[in-house]
Every structure is written in structure tokens, then in C-alpha cells.
XYZ file of C-alpha atoms in Angstrom:
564
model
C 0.000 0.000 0.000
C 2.648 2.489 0.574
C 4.939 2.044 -2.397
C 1.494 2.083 -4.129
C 0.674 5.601 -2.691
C 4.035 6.598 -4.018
C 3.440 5.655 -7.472
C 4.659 2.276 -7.785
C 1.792 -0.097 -9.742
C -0.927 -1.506 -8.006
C -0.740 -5.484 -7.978
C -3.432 -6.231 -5.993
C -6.055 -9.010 -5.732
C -9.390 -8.674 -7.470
C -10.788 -8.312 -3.955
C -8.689 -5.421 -2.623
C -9.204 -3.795 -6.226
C -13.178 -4.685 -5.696
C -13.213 -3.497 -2.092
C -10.995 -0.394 -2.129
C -11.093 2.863 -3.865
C -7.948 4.495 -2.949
C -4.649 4.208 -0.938
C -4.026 7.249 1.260
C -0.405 7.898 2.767
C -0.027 10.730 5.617
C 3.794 12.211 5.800
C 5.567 14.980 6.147
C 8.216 17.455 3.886
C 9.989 19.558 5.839
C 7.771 19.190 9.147
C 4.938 20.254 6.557
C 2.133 17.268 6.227
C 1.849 15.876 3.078
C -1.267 13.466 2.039
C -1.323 11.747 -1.355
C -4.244 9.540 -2.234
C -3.957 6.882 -5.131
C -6.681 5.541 -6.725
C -6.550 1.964 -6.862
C -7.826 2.012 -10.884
C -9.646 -0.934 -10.271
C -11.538 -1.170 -14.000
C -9.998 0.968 -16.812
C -6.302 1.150 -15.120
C -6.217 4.844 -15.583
C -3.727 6.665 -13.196
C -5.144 9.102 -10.789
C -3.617 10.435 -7.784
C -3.933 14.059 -5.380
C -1.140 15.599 -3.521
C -2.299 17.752 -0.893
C 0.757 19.778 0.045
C 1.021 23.198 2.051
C -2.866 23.446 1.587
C -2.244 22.942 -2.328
C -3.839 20.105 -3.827
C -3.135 19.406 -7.611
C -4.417 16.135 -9.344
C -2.370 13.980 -11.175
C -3.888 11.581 -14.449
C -0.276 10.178 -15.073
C 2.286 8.225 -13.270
C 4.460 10.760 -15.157
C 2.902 14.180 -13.904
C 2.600 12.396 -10.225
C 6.034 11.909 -10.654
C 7.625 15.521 -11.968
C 5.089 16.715 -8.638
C 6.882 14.913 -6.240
C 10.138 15.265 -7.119
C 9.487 18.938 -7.556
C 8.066 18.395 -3.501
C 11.101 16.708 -2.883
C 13.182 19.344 -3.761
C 14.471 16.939 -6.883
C 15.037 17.812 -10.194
C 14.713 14.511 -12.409
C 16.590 14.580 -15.555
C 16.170 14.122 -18.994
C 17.447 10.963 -19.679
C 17.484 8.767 -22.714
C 15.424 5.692 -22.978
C 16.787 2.064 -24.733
C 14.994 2.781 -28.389
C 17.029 6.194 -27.931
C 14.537 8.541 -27.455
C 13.861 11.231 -24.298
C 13.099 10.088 -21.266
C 12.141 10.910 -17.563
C 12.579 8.826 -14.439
C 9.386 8.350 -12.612
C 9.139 7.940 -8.522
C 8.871 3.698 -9.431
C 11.813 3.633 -11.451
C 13.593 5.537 -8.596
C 11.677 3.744 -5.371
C 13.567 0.185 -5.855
C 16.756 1.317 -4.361
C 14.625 2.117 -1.009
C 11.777 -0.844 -1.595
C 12.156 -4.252 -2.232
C 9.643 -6.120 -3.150
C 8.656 -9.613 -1.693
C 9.507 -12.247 -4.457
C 11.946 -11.208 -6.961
C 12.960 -8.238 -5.407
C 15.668 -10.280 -3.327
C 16.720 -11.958 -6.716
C 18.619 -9.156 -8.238
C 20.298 -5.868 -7.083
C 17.903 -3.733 -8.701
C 14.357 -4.437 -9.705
C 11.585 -2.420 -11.224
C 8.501 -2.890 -12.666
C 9.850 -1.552 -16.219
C 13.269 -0.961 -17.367
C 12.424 1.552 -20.156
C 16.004 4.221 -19.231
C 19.618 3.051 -20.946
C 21.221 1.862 -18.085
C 18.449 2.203 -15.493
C 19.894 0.963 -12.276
C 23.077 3.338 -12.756
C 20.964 6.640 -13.579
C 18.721 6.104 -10.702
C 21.488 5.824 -8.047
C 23.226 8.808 -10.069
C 19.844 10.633 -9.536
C 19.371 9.453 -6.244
C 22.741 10.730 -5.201
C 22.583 14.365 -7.062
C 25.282 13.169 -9.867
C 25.282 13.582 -13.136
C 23.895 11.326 -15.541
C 25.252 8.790 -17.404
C 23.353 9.280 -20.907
C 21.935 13.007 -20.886
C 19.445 13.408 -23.429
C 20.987 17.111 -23.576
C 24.673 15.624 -24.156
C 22.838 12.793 -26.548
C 21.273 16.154 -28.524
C 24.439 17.999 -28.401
C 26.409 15.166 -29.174
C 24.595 14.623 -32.354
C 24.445 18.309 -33.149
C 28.240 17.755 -32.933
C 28.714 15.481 -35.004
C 26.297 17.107 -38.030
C 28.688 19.918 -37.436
C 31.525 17.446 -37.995
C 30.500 16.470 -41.151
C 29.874 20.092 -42.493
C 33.519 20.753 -41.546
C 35.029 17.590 -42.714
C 32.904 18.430 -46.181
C 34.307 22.620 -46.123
C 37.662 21.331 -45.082
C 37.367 18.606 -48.470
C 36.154 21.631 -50.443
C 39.096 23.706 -49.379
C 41.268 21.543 -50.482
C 40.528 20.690 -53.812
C 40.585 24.710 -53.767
C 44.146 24.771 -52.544
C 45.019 21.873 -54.743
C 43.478 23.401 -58.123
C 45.315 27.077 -57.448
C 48.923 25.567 -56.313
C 49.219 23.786 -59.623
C 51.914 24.854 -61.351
C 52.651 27.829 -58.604
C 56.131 28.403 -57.093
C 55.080 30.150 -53.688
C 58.062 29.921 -52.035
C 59.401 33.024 -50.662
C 62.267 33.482 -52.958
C 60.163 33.432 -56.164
C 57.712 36.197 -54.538
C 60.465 38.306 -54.323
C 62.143 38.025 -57.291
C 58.443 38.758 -58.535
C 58.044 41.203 -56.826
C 61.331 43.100 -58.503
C 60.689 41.908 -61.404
C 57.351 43.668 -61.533
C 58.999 46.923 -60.182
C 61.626 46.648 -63.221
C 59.179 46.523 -65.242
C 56.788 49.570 -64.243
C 60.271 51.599 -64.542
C 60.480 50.664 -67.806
C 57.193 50.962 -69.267
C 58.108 54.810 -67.141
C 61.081 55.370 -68.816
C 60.142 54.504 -72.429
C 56.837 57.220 -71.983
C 59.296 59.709 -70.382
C 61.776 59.040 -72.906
C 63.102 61.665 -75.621
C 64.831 59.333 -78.109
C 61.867 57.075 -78.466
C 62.594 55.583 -81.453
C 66.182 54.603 -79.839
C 64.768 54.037 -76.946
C 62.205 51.778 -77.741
C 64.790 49.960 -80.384
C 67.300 48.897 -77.222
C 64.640 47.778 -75.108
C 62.520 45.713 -78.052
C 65.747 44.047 -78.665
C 66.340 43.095 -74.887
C 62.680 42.107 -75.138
C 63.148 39.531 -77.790
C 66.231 38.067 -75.903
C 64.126 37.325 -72.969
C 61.684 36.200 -75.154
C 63.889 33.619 -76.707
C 65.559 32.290 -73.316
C 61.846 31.798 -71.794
C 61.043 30.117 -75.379
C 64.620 28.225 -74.908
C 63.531 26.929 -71.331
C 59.946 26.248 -71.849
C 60.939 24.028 -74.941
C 63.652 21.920 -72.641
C 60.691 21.757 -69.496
C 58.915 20.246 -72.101
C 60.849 18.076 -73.424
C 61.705 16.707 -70.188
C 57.834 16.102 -69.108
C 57.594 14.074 -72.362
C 60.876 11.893 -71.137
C 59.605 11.272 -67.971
C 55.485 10.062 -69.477
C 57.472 7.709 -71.667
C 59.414 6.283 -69.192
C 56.185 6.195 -66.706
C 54.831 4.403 -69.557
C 57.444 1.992 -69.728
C 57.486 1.230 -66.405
C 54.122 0.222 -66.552
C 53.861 -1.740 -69.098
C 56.562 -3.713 -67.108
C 54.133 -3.849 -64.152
C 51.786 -5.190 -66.402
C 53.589 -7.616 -67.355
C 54.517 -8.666 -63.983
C 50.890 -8.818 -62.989
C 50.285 -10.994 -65.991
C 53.312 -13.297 -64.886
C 51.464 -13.532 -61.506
C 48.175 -13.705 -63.318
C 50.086 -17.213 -64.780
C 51.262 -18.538 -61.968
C 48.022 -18.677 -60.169
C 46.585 -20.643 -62.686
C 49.008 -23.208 -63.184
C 48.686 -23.035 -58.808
C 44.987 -24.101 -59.756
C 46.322 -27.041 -62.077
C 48.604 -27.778 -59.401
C 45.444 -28.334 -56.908
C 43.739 -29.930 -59.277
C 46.111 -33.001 -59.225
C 44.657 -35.187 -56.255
C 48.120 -36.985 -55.596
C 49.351 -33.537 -54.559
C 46.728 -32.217 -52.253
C 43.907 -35.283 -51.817
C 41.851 -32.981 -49.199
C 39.831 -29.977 -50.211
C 41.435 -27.091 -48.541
C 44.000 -28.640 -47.822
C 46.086 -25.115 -46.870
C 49.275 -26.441 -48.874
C 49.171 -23.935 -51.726
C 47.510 -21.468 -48.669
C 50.830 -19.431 -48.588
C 51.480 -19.233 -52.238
C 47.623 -17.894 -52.395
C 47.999 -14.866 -49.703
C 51.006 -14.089 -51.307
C 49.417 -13.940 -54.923
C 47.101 -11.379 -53.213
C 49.199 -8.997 -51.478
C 51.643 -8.790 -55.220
C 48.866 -8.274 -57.289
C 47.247 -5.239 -54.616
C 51.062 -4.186 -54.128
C 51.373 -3.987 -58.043
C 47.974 -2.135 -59.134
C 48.820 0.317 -56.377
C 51.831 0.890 -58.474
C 50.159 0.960 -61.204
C 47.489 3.455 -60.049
C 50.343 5.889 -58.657
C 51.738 6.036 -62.110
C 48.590 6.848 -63.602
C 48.242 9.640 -61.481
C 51.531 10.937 -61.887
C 51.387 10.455 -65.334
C 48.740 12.033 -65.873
C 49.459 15.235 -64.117
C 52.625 15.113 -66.421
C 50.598 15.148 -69.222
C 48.455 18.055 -68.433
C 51.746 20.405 -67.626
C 52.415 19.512 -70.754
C 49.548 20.717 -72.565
C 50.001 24.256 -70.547
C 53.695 24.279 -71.553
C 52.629 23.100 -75.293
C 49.791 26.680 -75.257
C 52.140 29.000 -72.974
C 55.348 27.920 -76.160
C 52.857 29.109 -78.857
C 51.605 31.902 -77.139
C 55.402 32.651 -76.864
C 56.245 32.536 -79.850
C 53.389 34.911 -81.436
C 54.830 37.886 -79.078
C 58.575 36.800 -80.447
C 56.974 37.110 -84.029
C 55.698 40.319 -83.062
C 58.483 41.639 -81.318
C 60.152 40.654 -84.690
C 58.065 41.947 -86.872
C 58.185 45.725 -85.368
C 61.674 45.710 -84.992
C 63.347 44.037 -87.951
C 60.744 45.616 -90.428
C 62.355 49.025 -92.149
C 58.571 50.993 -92.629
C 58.134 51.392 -88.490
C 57.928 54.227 -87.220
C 59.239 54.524 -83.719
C 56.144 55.627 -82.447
C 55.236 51.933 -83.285
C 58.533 50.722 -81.731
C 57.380 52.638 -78.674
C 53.776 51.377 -78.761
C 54.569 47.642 -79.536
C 57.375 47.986 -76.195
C 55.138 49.608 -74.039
C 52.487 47.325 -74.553
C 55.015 43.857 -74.387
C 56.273 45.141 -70.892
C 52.178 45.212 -70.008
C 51.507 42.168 -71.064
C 54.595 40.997 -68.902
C 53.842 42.882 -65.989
C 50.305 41.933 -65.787
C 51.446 38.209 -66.112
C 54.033 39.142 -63.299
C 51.188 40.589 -61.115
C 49.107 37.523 -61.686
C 51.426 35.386 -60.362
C 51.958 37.514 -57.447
C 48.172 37.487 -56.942
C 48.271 33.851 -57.651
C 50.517 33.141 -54.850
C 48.641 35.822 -52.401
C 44.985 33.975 -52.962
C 47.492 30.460 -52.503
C 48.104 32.000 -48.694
C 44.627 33.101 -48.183
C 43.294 29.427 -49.099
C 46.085 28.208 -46.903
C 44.774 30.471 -43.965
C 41.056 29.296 -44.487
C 41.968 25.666 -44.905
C 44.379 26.076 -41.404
C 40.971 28.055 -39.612
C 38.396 25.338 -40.943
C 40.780 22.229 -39.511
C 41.199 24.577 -36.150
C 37.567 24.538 -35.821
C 37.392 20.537 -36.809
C 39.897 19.989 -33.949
C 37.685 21.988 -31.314
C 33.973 20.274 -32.303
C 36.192 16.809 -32.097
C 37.069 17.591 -28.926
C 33.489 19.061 -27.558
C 32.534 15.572 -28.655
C 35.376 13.948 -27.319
C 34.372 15.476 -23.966
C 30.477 14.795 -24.640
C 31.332 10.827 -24.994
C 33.770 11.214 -22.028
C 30.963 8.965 -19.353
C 32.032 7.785 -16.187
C 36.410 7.867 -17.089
C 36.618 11.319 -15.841
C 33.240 11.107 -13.377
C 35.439 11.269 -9.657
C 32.108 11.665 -7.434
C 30.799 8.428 -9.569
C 33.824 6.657 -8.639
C 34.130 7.551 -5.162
C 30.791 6.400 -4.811
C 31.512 3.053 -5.948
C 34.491 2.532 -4.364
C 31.923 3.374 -1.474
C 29.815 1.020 -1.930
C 32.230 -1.436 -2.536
C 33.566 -1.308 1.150
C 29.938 -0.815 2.291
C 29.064 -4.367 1.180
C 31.595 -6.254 2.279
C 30.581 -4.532 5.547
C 26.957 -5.807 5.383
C 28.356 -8.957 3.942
C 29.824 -9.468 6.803
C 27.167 -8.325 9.060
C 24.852 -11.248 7.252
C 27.526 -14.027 7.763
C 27.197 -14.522 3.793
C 29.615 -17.871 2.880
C 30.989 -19.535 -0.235
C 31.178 -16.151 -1.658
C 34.670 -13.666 -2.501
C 35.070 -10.304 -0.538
C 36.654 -9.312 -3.524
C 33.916 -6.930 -4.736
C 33.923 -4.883 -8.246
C 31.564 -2.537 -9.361
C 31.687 -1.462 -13.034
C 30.260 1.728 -14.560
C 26.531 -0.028 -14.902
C 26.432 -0.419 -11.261
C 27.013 -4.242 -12.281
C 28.495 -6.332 -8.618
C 30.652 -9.224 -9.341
C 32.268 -11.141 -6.472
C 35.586 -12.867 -7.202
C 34.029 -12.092 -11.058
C 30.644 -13.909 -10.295
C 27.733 -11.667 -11.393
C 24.009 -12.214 -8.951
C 22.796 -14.044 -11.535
C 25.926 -16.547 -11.699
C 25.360 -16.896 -8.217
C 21.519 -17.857 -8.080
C 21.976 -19.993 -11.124
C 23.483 -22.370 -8.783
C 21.195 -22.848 -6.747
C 22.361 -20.297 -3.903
C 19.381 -18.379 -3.748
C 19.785 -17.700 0.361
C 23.246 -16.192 -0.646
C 21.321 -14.315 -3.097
C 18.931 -12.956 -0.621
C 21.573 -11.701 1.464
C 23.912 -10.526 -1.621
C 20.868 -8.219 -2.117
C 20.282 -7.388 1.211
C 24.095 -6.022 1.812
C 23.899 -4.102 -1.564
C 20.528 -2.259 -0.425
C 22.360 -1.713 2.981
C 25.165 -0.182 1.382
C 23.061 2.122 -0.709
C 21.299 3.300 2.119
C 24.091 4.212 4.524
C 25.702 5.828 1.415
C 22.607 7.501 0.700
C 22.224 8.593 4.435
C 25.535 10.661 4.735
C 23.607 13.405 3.256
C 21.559 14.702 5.926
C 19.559 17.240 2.955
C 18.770 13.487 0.997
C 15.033 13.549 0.601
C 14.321 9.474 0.786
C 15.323 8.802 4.352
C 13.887 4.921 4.396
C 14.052 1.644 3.775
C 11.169 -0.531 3.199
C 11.822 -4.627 3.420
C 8.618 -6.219 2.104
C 8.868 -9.620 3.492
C 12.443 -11.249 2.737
C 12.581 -14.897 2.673
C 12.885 -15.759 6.084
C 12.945 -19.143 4.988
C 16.260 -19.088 3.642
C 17.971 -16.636 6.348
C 18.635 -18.093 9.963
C 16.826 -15.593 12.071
C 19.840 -14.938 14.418
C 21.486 -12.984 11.087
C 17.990 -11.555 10.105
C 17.955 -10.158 13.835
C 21.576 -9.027 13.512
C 20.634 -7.015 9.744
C 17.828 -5.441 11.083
C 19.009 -4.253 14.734
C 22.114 -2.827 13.022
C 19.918 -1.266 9.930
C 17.909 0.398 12.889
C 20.799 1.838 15.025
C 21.998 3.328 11.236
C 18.733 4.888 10.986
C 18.073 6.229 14.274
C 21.610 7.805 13.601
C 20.819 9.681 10.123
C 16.936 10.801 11.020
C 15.794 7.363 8.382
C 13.001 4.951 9.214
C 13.195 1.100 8.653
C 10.108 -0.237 7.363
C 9.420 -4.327 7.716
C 7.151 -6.746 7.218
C 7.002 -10.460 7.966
C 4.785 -13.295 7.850
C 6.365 -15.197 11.067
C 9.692 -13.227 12.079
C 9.043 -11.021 14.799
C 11.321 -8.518 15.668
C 11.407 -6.463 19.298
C 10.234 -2.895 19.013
C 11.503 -0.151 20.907
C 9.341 3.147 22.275
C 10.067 4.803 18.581
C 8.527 2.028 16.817
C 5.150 1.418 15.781
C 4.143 -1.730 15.057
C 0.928 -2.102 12.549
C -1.131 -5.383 13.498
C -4.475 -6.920 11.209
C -7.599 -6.051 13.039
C -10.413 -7.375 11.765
C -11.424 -10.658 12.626
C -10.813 -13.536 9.639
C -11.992 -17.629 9.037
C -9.128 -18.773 10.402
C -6.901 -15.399 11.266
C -6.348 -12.040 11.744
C -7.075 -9.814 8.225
C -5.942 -6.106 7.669
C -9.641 -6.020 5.712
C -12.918 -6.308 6.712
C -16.320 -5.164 7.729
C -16.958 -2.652 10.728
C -18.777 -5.489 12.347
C -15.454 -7.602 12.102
C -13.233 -5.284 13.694
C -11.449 -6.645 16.430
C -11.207 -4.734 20.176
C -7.578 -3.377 19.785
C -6.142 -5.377 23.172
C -7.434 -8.482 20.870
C -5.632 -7.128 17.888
C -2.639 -6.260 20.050
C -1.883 -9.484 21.499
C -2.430 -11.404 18.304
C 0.627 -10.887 15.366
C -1.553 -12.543 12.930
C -0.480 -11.839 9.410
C 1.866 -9.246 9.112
C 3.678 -5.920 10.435
């Protein structure tokens, strides 16, 4: 009835369902009395439950709003967790209550037990809410971490972008320092001259001198671009060579595998099918032939970026050689005028010093795609490591690990306390709030047929939670209830022992210790209030009945009957 009243699923009989409307639970928040009433949603299994609080009642039509309310109450702010399929979800007051209530049956079978596991990693965020830590799988860090990654893959695709950018404009530009600054006097020679010849007096003299200087330069640039060219030719034919080599090595290889498969065929040399003899000879057929068209594909490449420098030389040699024509033509032929001369010198060392000034532009855009393409993989760097720290659960998480490092002395302690045998002190606890002892999981252990050592396994665990839980004197859930352990498969003298020292614990941290049995009876003391059936049944005691059945309370006193 009371972890019903708290939101934890009615499983009642048909009669209690038949017979009662509600559950009703009187407490108090903060010396402040607190009722809730639960309906016992005894047809359609609709939730509805009231919290009168502080002379505010609100009315609740889902475990999930009954839930949000009482945390809120509580002073707890549940987060927003994810769920197993991945999606947002909330923890709700029964996910949470199963570290403070077991339940008779299978609650004693496992650690942790609720009546739906619906939260990744359930058991772990519930003590990590319990205890005020952070979670383990934030839905915020799940939606950041994949708003992360989206921005990943824009920057890995800019950053791709960039660089076919940076690879298209450095073809064929020299950018090294040296060659910007003879660039850069080259294009200030050239505005003095292009100065001089308009300021000059003899231009027909003049402009004679420098067209002749003009057409020497012309032919040296002719004389190297012809030998650069000739030299990219050299080297594609010898590419070309070389792989027609490789191809013929592949086909060699190519020839030896199939006389390996004639080989195989022959059942006097290998009689088994896979037999692994020719097993080496195979893996190394494999790695040649990927070594080879690797080659193969590397000379392609190169080969073909030969090929297309050649092309540019092949249009930058006739473009050459119409300015030599027509630095020639205007000085060689006897009917120009050096006004011409002038005209046709002028506009050469233009045509130069725009090409020069190209190239110096060429190489400034070069450093500004450089800078862009440094700034994009920057910014790469810093979203890998937001997701880096994002992804970073429970390594760095020091309160997380104290805490289990807590707990792990805590139930040896309880262990102890329970006089639990046949099982190693040698307690782990891994980042799912998973016990192993001596590398046996719960389940190991109840497989075989231990399930008293179970019991108390679970017991010490719960224990250990508790008086972990209890150090913080602002904690909100200051109990814990035992709904009938099997006293059948715990010698009463360590049952006795359990609860007298979970008791002192309590009194000590302002908790209360909530038990029920069907024939242990433990002593009470003046703070302890021991709830007895009293109405009268067929054969005993019942905690329901009619008014007409109620027993006198010195008759319900002196009788244990069923409970409490």
C-alpha cells in the first residue's frame, strides 16, 4: 500500500481492487504534512492520484505528472534521460523507489528491480539521480552530441572543399618566398620601364634597345619552356614503360596462379579440399597483385598530371612565340615608325607585368586558401574535442567513482554483518552499477542454486546504498522498506543481527526502517510502531474487513496474525 501511494503499480487481488477505492499515505516534507491519495484504478487502469501539500492540492492523471510533482516536492530535479529505443526520457518515482523498496519475491533476486526498465542503463541513472550526480546518458549531451557530429560532417565536407581549392590554385605555382620576391622586382623593373620609355626623348632609340632586350628574354623563356617540355615528355614515356613492365609482372602472376589451380587440381598432390598447402602461395598472390595495381594506379596519377603540364607548356610555347613574331616583326621591319617601336614595347612590358602581377596574386589567394583551410581544420579539432568530452561517461566522473568505491567497502561490511559464505570479498563494481564477487555476477550466483546467498547478496547491496545515501543529511528518501524477505532461507539470528544494526543506522541519520514479515518477529523499541491486522478472519487475523469484524484493539494487540 505504501509504495502504491508513491506511485509504484498496483498489484493487488481482485478483492482489494473490488473493495478499495484508494490508498491514502499521511507524511511529512519539511515538518509540513503531506497526504497523497492513489486511486486503486480498479476497471480501466487509468492513473489518478492528489497531492495535498502546504494546503495545495493538484491532481495527477499520469504516473508521469505524479512523478515531476513529487520530485518537484522533494526538492528533486529529475533529468532528462534517454530511454533504450534512444529517445527522451524521464525517471518516474517507481523507477527511482527500488533502491529504497524491495519487493517480496523477486525483489531479493537481483540488485535492482523495477517494474519496467524503459532508461539506458536504469539501475546506474537512478542511483546517479538518487545521489545528485550527473547522468550517465543526458538526453541534452545525446542532442548535443549529435548536433556535434552534423557539425563534424559540415567541416570535414568545407575542409574537403578547401582543399581541392588549394590543390586546383597551387598547380603549377612556385610560392616559395624566394620566387615572390624576385616577382616582386621583377614587376617593379618593369613599371620603370614601361616609365622610362613614356618619359623618354629618343623614343625611337629608346624603344629599339629595349625591343631588342625584349626579344632576348623572349627567346631564353622560349629556350627553357621548350627543354621543361621536353623533359615532361621523357619522364610520361618512361612512366609508360614502367608500366607496361608492371603489367607484365601482374600478368606473370596472373600465370602462376593458374598453373597453382592445375597444381590443386592433381589429387596426388593435395587429396583434401582445402588442404592449406598452396595457402601461402595464395595470400602471397594477393598482397603482389594489390602491391602492383597500387603501383600501377600511382603512375597513372603521376602520369597524368605530367601530361596536363604539358599541354600548358605546349599553349604558354605558342603563345610565346606569337609575341617573339611580333616583337620581330616591329623591330626588324624598315617601314616602323618609332612611335610603333614605342607602342609595340610599351604594350610587351604590359603584357609581362600583368602576367608578373598575376602570379603575385596567384601566390597571395594560394596564402589566403592556406589560412582558411588552417581556420576550418582549427575549428574541426575543437567540435572533435566538444565531442570527445560529450562521450567522455564515467572515465573522468570522480564523485561516480568515489561512490563506488563506497559502496564497494559498504558491502563487504553488510556482507559481513549477514555471515554470507561460499562467496569472494573481492567486490567490483563497473560503470553499470554491475556487482561481481571474485568475477561472479548475482545471476551466476543464483543460477546455482544459492538463492539464500542471493537474498543476502541483495540485502548487503541495499544496505550499502542506504548508509551511502544517508551521509547526506539534505537526501530527501530517508527509508528503507523490506517487504517480506525470505525468512525461509535466512537463519533468524542474522535476520535479527541485519535489522538491529539497519535500525541503530537509521536512528543515527533521522531514516526509518520499514518491515514486514509473515512469522519473524522482531522487538520494538518506544520509537517504533508496530501495525497489526484487526479485523477478525476464518481462520486469522485480516488487515480487511467489515466494521462489524473489527477486532477490540487489546485483541488485535496481542495477536501478530499476518503481518507488520
Amino acid at each position: 500500500m505504501l509504495a502504491s501511494a508513491l506511485g509504484f503499480p498496483n498489484n493487488f487481488r481482485a478483492e482489494i481492487l473490488e473493495k478499495c477505492s484508494a490508498v491514502v499515505l499521511h507524511a511529512e516534507v519539511d515538518k509540513k504534512p503531506l497526504k497523497i491519495r492513489r486511486a486503486l484504478e480498479a476497471k480501466n487502469g487509468d492513473f489518478y492520484a492528489t497531492i495535498d501539500f502546504d494546503g495545495t492540492q493538484t491532481e495527477h492523471y499520469s504516473e508521469a505528472s505524479f512523478s515531476v510533482a513529487l520530485f518537484q516536492l522533494l526538492g528533486l530535479k529529475p533529468p532528462r534521460l534517454v530511454s533504450n529505443k534512444g529517445t527522451e526520457a524521464q525517471p518516474y518515482i517507481a523507477t527511482l523507489l527500488p533502491l529504497f523498496y524491495l519487493i517480496q519475491g523477486h525483489g531479493y533476486s537481483a540488485a535492482y528491480r523495477a517494474p519496467s526498465s524503459f532508461i539506458a542503463d536504469q539501475f546506474a541513472e537512478m542511483v546517479r539521480f538518487a545521489f545528485g550526480l550527473n547522468p550517465k546518458h543526458s538526453f541534452e549531451i545525446k542532442k548535443s552530441l549529435i548536433e556535434e557530429k552534423g557539425a563534424l560532417e559540415a567541416q570535414t565536407r568545407k575542409i574537403v572543399a578547401a582543399q581541392r581549392v588549394l590543390e586546383y590554385q597551387s598547380r603549377g605555382v612556385d610560392d616559395s618566398d624566394a620566387n615572390k620576391a624576385a616577382l616582386q622586382l621583377t614587376s617593379e623593373s618593369l613599371t620603370q620601364q614601361i616609365e622610362g620609355l613614356r618619359a623618354s626623348v629618343d623614343a625611337k632609340g629608346t624603344a629599339s634597345s629595349t625591343l631588342t632586350e625584349l626579344l632576348r628574354q623572349k627567346d631564353a623563356q622560349i629556350q627553357t619552356r621548350q627543354l621543361e617540355l621536353f623533359e615532361l615528355k621523357t619522364r610520361v614515356a618512361g612512366i609508360e614503360t614502367i608500366r607496361a613492365e608492371i603489367d607484365g609482372e601482374v600478368k606473370t602472376l596472373g600465370l602462376n596462379e593458374e598453373a597453382l589451380g592445375v597444381f590443386k587440381s592433381f589429387q596426388e598432390i593435395c587429396r583434401v579440399p582445402n588442404c592449406g598447402l598452396f595457402l601461402g602461395s595464395s595470400e602471397s598472390y594477393g598482397k603482389n597483385l594489390l602491391y602492383l595495381k597500387d603501383q600501377i594506379k600511382d603512375l597513372e596519377r603521376n602520369s597524368r598530371r605530367a601530361e596536363i603540364r604539358a599541354e600548358q607548356l605546349a599553349e604558354r610555347l605558342e603563345e610565346l612565340e606569337e609575341e617573339r613574331q611580333t616583337l620581330a616583326k616591329s623591330l626588324e621591319s624598315p617601314t616602323t615608325s618609332g612611335v610603333d617601336q614605342l607602342v609595340t614595347a610599351v604594350q610587351s612590358l604590359t603584357k609581362q607585368l600583368v602576367s608578373v602581377e598575376s602570379a603575385l596574386a596567384q601566390i597571395s589567394g594560394l596564402k589566403d586558401s592556406r589560412s582558411k583551410l588552417f581556420k576550418l581544420e582549427q575549428e574541426r579539432d575543437r567540435i572533435q574535442d566538444r565531442i570527445e568530452g560529450l562521450t567522455n561517461t564515467g572515465r573522468a566522473d570522480h564523485a561516480f567513482n568515489d561512490l563506488r568505491r563506497k559502496l564497494r567497502e559498504l558491502t563487504v561490511k553488510w556482507m559481513d554483518m549477514l555471515e554470507t559464505t561460499s562467496v569472494s570479498r573481492n567486490v567490483d563494481i563497473d560503470l553499470n552499477l554491475r556487482f561481481t564477487f571474485g568475477g561472479e555476477t548475482l545471476e551466476t550466483i543464483g543460477s546455482g542454486g544459492t538463492s539464500s546467498t542471493t537474498s543476502r547478496l541483495v540485502l548487503a547491496i541495499h544496505a550499502a546504498l542506504l548508509e551511502a545515501y544517508l551521509a547526506d543529511g539534505t537526501r530527501p528518501f530517508r527509508f528503507l522498506i523490506l517487504d517480506t524477505p525470505k525468512q525461509d532461507e535466512l537463519h533468524t539470528a542474522d535476520l535479527a543481527r541485519y535489522l538491529t544494526e539497519l535500525e541503530k543506522m537509521c536512528e543515527a541519520n533521522d531514516a526509518q526502517l520499514l518491515f514486514s514479515s509473515t512469522e519473524y518477529e522482531h522487538p520494538i523499541a518506544k520509537q517504533d510502531k508496530r501495525w497489526l491486522p484487526s479485523y477478525r478472519g476464518p481462520e486469522k487475523p485480516m488487515y480487511l474487513g467489515r466494521r462489524s469484524d473489527l477486532l477490540p484493539e487489546t485483541e488485535a494487540a496481542s495477536d501478530p496474525g499476518d503481518g507488520a
